[in-house]
GROMACS .gro file of N, CA and C in nm:
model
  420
    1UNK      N    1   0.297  -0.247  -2.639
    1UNK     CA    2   0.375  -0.240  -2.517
    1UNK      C    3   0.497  -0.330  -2.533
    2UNK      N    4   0.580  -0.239  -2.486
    2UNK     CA    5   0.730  -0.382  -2.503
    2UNK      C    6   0.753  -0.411  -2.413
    3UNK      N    7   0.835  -0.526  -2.413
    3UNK     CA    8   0.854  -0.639  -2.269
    3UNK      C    9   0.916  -0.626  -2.211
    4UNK      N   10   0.998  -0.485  -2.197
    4UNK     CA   11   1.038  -0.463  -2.050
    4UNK      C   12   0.935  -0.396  -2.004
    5UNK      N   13   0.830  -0.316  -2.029
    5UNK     CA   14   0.737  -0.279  -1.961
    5UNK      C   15   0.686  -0.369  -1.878
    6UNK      N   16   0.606  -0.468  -1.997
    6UNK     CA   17   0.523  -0.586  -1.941
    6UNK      C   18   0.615  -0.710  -1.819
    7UNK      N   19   0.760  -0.710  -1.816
    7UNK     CA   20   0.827  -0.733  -1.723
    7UNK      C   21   0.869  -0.673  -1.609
    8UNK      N   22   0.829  -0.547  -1.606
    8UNK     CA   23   0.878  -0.401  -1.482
    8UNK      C   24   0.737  -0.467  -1.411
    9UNK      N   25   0.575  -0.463  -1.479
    9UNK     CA   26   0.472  -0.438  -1.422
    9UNK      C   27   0.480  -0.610  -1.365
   10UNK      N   28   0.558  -0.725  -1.421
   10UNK     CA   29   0.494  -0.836  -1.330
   10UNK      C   30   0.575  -0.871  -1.236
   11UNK      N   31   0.699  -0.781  -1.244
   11UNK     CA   32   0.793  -0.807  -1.106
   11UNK      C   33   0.713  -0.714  -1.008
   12UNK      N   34   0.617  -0.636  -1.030
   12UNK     CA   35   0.592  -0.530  -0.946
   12UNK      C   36   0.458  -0.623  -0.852
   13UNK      N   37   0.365  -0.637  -0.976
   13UNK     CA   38   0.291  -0.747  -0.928
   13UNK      C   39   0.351  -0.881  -0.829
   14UNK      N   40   0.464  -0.925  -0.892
   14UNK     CA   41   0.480  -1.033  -0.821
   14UNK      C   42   0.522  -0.995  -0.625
   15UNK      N   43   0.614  -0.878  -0.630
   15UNK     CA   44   0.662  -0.823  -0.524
   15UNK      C   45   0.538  -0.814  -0.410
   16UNK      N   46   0.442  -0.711  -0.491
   16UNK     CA   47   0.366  -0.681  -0.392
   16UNK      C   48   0.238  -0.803  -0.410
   17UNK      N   49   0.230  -0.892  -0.412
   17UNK     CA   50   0.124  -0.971  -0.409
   17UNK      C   51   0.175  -1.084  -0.320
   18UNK      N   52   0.309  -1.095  -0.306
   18UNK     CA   53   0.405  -1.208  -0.199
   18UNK      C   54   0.442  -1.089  -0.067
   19UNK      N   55   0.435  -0.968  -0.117
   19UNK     CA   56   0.455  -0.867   0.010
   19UNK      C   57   0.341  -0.787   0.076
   20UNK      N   58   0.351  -0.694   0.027
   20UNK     CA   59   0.249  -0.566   0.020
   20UNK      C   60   0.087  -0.679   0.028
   21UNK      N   61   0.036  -0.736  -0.047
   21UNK     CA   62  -0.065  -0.786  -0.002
   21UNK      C   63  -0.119  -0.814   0.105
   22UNK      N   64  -0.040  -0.930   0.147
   22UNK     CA   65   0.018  -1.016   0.236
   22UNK      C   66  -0.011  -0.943   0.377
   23UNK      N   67   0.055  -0.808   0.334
   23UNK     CA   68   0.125  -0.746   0.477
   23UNK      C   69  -0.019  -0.646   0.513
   24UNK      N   70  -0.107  -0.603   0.398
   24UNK     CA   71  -0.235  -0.531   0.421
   24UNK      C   72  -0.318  -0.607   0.546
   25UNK      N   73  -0.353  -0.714   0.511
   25UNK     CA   74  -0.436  -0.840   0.584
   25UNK      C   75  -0.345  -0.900   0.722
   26UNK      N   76  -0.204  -0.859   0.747
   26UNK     CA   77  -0.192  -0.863   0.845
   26UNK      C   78  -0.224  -0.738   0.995
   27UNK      N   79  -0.206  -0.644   0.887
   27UNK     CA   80  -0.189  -0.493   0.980
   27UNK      C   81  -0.360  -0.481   0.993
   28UNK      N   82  -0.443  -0.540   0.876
   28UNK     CA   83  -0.564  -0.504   0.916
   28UNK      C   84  -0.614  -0.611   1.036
   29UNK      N   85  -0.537  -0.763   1.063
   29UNK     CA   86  -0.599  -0.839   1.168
   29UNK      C   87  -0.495  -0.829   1.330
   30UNK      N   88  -0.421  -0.729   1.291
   30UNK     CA   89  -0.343  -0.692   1.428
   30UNK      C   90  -0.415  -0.546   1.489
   31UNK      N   91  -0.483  -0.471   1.376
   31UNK     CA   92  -0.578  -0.335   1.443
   31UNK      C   93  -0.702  -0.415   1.501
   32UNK      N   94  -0.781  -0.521   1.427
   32UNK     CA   95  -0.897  -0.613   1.540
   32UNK      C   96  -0.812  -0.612   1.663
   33UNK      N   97  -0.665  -0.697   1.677
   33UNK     CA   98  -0.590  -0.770   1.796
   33UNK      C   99  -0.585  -0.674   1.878
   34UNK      N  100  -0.541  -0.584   1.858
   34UNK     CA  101  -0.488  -0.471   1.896
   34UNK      C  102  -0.578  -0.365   2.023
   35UNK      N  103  -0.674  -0.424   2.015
   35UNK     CA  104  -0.780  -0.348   2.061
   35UNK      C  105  -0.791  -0.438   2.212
   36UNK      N  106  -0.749  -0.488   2.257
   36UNK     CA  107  -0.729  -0.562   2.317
   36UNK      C  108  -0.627  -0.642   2.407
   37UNK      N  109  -0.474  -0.582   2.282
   37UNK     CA  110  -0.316  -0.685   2.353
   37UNK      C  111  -0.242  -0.543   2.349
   38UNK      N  112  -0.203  -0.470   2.474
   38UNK     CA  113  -0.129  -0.364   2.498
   38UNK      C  114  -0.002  -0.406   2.409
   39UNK      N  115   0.080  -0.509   2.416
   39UNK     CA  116   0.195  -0.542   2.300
   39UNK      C  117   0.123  -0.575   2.208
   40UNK      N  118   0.079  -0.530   2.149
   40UNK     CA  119   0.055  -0.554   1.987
   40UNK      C  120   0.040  -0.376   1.959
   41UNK      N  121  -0.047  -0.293   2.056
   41UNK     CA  122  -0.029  -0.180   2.037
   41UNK      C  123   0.054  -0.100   1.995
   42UNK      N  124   0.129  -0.153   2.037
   42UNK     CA  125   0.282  -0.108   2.082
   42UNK      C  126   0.356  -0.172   1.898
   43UNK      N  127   0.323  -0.237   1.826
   43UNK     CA  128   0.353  -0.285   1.711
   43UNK      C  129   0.345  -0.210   1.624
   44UNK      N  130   0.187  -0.152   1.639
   44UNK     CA  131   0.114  -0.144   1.550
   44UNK      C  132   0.141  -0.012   1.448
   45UNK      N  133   0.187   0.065   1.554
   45UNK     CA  134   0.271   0.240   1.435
   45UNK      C  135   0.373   0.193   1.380
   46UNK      N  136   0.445   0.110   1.423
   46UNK     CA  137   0.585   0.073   1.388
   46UNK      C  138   0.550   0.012   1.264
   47UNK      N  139   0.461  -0.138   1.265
   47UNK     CA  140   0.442  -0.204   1.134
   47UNK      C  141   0.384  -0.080   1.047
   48UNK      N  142   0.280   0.015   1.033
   48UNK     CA  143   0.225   0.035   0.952
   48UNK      C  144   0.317   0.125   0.896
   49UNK      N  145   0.428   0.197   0.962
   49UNK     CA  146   0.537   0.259   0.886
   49UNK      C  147   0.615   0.200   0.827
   50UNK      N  148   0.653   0.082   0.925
   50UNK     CA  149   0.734   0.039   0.790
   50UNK      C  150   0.664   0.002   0.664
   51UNK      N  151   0.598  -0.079   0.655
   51UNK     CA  152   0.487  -0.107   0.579
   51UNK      C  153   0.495   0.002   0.478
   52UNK      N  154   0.429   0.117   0.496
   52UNK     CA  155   0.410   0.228   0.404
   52UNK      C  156   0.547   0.259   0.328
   53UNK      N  157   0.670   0.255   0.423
   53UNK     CA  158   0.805   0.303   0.356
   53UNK      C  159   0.872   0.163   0.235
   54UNK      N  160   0.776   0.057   0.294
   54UNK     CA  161   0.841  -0.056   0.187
   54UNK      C  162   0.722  -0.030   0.060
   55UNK      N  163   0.629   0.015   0.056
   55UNK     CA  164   0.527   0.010  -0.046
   55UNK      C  165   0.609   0.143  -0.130
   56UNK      N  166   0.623   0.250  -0.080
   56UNK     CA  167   0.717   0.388  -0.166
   56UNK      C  168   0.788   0.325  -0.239
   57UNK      N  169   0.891   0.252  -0.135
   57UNK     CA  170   1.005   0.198  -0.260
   57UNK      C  171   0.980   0.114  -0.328
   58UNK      N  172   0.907   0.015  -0.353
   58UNK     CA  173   0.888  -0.046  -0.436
   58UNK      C  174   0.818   0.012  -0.558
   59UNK      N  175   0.726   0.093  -0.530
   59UNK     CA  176   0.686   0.186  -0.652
   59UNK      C  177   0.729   0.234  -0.704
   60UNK      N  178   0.837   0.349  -0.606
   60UNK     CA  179   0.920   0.411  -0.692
   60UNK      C  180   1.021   0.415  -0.755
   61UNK      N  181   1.052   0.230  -0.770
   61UNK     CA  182   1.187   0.168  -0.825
   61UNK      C  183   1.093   0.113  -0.946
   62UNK      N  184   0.985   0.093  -0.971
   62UNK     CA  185   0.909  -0.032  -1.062
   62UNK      C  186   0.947   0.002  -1.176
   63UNK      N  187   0.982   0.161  -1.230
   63UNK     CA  188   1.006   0.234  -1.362
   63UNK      C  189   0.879   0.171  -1.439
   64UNK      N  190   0.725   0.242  -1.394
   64UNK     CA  191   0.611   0.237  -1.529
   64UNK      C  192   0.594   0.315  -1.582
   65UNK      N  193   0.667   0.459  -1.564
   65UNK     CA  194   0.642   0.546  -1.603
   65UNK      C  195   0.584   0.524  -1.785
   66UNK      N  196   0.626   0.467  -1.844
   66UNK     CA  197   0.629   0.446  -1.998
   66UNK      C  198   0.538   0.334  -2.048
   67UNK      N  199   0.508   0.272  -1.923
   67UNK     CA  200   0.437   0.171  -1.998
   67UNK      C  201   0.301   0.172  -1.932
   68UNK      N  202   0.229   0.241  -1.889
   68UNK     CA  203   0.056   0.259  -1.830
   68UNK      C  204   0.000   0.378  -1.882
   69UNK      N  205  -0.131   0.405  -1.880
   69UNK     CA  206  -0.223   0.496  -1.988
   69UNK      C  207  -0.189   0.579  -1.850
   70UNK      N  208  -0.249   0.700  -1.902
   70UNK     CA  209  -0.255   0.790  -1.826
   70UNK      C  210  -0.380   0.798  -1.676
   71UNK      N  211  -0.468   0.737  -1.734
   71UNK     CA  212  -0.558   0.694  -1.637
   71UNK      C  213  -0.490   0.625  -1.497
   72UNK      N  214  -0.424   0.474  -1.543
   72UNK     CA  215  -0.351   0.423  -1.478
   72UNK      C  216  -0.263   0.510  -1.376
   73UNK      N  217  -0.158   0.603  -1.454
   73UNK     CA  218  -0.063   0.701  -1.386
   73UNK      C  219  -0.120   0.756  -1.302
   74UNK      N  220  -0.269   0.810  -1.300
   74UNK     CA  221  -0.323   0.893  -1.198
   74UNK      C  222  -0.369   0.783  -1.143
   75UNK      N  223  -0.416   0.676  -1.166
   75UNK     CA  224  -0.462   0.567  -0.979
   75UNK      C  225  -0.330   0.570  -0.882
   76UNK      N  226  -0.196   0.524  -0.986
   76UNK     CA  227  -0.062   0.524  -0.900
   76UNK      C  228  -0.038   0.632  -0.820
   77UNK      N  229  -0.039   0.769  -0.904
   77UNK     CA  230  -0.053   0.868  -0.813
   77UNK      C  231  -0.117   0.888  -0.684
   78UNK      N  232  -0.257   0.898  -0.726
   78UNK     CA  233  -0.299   0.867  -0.628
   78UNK      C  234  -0.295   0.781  -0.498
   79UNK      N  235  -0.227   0.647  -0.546
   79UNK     CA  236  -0.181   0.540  -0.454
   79UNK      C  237  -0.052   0.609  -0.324
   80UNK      N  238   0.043   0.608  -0.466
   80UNK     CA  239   0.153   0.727  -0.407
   80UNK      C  240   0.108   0.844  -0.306
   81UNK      N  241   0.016   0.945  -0.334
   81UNK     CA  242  -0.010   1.025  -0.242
   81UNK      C  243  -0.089   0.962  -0.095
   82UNK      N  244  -0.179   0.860  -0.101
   82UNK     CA  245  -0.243   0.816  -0.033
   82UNK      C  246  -0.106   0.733   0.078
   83UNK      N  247   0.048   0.662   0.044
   83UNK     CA  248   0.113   0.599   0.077
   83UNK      C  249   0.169   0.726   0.173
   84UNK      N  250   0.209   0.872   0.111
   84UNK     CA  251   0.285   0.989   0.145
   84UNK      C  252   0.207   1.019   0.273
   85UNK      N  253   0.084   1.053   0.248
   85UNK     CA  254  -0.017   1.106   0.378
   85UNK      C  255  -0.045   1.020   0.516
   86UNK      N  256  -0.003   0.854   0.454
   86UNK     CA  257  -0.009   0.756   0.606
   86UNK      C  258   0.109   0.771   0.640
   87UNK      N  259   0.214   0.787   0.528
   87UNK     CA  260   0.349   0.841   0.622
   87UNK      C  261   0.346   0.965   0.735
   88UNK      N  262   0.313   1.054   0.679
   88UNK     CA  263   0.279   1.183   0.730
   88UNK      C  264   0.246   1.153   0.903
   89UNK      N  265   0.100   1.063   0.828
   89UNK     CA  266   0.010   1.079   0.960
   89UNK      C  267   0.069   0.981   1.102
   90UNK      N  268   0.144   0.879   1.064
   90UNK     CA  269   0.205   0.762   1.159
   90UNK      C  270   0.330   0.851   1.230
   91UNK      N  271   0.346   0.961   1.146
   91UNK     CA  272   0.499   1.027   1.199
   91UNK      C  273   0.452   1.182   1.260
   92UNK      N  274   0.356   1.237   1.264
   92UNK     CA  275   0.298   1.326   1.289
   92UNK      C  276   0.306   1.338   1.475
   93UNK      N  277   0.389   1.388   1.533
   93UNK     CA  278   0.380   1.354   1.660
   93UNK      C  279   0.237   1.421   1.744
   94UNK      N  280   0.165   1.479   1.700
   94UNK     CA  281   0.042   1.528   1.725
   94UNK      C  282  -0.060   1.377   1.725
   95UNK      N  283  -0.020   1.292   1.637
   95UNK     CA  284  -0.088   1.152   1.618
   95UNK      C  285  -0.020   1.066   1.688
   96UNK      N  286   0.106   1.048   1.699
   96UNK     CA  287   0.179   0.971   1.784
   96UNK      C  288   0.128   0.992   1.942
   97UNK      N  289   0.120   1.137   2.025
   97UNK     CA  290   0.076   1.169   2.091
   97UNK      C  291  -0.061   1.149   2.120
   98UNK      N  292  -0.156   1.109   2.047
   98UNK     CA  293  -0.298   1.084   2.036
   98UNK      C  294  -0.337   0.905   2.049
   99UNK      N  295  -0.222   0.840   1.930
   99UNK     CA  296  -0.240   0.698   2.008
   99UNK      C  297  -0.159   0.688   2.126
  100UNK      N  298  -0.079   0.704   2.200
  100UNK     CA  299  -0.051   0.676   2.316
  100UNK      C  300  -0.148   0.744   2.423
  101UNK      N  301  -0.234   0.879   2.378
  101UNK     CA  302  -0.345   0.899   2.504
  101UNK      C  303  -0.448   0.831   2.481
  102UNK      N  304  -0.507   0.818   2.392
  102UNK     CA  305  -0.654   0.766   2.342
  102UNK      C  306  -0.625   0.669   2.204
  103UNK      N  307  -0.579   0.567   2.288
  103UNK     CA  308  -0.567   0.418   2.180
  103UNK      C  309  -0.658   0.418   2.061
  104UNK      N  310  -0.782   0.422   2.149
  104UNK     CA  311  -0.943   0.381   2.049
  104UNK      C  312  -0.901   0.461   1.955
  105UNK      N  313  -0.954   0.566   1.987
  105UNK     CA  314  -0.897   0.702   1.866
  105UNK      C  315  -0.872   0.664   1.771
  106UNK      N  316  -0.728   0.669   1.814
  106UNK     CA  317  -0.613   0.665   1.669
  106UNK      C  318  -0.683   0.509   1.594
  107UNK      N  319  -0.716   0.423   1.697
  107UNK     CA  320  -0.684   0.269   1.619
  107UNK      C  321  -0.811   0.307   1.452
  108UNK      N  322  -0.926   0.397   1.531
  108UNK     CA  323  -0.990   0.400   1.457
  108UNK      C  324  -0.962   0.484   1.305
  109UNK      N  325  -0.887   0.565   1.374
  109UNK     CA  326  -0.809   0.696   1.260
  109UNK      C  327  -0.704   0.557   1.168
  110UNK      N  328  -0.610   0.527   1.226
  110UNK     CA  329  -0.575   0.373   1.152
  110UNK      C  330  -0.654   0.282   1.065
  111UNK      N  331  -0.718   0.209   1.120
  111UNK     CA  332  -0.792   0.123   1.057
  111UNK      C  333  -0.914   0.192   0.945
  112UNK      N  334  -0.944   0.345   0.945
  112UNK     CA  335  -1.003   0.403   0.830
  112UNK      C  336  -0.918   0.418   0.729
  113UNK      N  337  -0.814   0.451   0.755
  113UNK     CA  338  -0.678   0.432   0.679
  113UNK      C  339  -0.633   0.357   0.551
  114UNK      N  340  -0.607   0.216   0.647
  114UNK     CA  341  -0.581   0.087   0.585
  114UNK      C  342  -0.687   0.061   0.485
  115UNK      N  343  -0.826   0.067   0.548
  115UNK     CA  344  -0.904   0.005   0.430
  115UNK      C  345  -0.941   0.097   0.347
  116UNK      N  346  -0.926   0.206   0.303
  116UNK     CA  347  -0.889   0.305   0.214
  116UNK      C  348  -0.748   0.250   0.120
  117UNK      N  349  -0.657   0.267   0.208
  117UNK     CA  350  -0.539   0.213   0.131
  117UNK      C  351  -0.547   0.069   0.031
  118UNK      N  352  -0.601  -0.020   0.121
  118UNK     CA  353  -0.562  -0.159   0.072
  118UNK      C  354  -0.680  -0.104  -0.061
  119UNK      N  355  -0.793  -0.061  -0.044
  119UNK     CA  356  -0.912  -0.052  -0.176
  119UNK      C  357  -0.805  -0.014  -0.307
  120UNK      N  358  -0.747   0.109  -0.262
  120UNK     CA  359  -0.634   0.184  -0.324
  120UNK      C  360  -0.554   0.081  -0.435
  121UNK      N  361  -0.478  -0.012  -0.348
  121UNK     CA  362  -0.380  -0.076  -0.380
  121UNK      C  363  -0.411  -0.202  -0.432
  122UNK      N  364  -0.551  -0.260  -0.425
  122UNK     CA  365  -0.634  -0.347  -0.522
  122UNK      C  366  -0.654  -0.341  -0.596
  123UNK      N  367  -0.717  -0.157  -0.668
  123UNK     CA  368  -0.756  -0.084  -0.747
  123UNK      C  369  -0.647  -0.073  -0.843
  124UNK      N  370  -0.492  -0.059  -0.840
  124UNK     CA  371  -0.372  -0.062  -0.896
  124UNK      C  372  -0.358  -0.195  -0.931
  125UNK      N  373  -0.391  -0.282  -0.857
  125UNK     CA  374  -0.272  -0.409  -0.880
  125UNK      C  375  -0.392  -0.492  -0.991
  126UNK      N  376  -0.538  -0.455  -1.013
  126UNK     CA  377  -0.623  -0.525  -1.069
  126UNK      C  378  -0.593  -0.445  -1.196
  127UNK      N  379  -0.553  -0.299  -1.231
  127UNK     CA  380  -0.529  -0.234  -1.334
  127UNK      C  381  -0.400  -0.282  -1.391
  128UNK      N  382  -0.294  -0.337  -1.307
  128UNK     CA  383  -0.181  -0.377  -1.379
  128UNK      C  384  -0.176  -0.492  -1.359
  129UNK      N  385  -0.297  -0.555  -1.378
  129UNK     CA  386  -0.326  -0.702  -1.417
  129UNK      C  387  -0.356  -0.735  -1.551
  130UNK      N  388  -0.455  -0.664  -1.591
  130UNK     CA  389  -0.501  -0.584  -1.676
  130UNK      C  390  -0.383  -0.587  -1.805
  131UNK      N  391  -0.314  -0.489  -1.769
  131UNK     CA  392  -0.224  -0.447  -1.854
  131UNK      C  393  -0.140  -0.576  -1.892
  132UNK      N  394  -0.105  -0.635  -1.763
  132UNK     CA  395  -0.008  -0.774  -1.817
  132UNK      C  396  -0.096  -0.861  -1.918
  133UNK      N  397  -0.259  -0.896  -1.866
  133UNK     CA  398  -0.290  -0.968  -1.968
  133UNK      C  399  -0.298  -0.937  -2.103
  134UNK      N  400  -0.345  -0.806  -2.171
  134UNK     CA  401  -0.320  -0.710  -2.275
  134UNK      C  402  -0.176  -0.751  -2.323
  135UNK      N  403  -0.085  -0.742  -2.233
  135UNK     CA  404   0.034  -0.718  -2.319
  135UNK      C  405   0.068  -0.850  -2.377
  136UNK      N  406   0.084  -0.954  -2.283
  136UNK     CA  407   0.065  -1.110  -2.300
  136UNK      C  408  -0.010  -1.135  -2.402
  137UNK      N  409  -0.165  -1.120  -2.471
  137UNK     CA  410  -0.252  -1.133  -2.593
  137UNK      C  411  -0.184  -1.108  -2.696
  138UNK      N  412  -0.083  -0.979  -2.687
  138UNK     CA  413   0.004  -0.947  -2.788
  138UNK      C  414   0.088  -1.065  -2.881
  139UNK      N  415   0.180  -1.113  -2.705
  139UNK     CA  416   0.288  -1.175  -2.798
  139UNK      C  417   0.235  -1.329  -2.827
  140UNK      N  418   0.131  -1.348  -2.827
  140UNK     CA  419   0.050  -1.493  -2.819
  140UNK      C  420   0.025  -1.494  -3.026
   0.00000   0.00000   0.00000
């Protein structure tokens, strides 16, 4: 592996482990809050979109294409599609329409979501952990 790879994957790491991490464990302790603080409700589609639209771009700027097995490529994928479908679903006015009638609902359609996602995005970031240490053994 050469070291712009192994440098694409630890800016990616570094991004989302000061961001994207960070921001999982908040959206998952504002859906507990939430159940409860009409303004936080009111937060809560907003954060998880943005949220989802900052996780796209950062992926889809990281350029790994060249440097992860193919295995890898399909967790990202998968990550990626899993990121596309909470877009979908937060913008879906059939769902928009559903948390504003029946909060519980959706919070629950949400919060099955997230912890799907975040498993998702653990599952990636422990694989391109992985890879950094591999590549690192190299130049040692």
């Amino acid at each position: 592996m050469n070291n712009n790879c192994i440098e694409n994957i630890i800016n990616l790491l570094a991004s989302a482990y000061s961001i994207i991490m960070i921001e999982h464990y908040m959206i998952l302790l504002l859906i507990i809050k939430a159940r409860n603080n009409v303004n936080l409700q009111d937060q809560l589609l907003n954060l998880v979109r943005d949220h989802l639209d900052k996780e796209k771009r950062l992926i889809e700027t990281a350029r790994l294409n060249d440097c992860v097995s193919n295995d890898l490529a399909n967790t990202i994928g998968e990550f990626i599609s899993n990121i596309n479908n909470g877009l979908l679903m937060v913008s879906d006015p059939e769902f928009v329409s559903s948390y504003i009638s029946n909060f519980t609902d959706a919070l629950r359609i949400i919060a099955k979501y997230m912890v799907n996602h975040e498993e998702l995005a653990s599952k990636v970031m422990t694989e391109l952990q992985r890879v950094v240490r591999d590549g690192m053994k190299i130049l040692m």
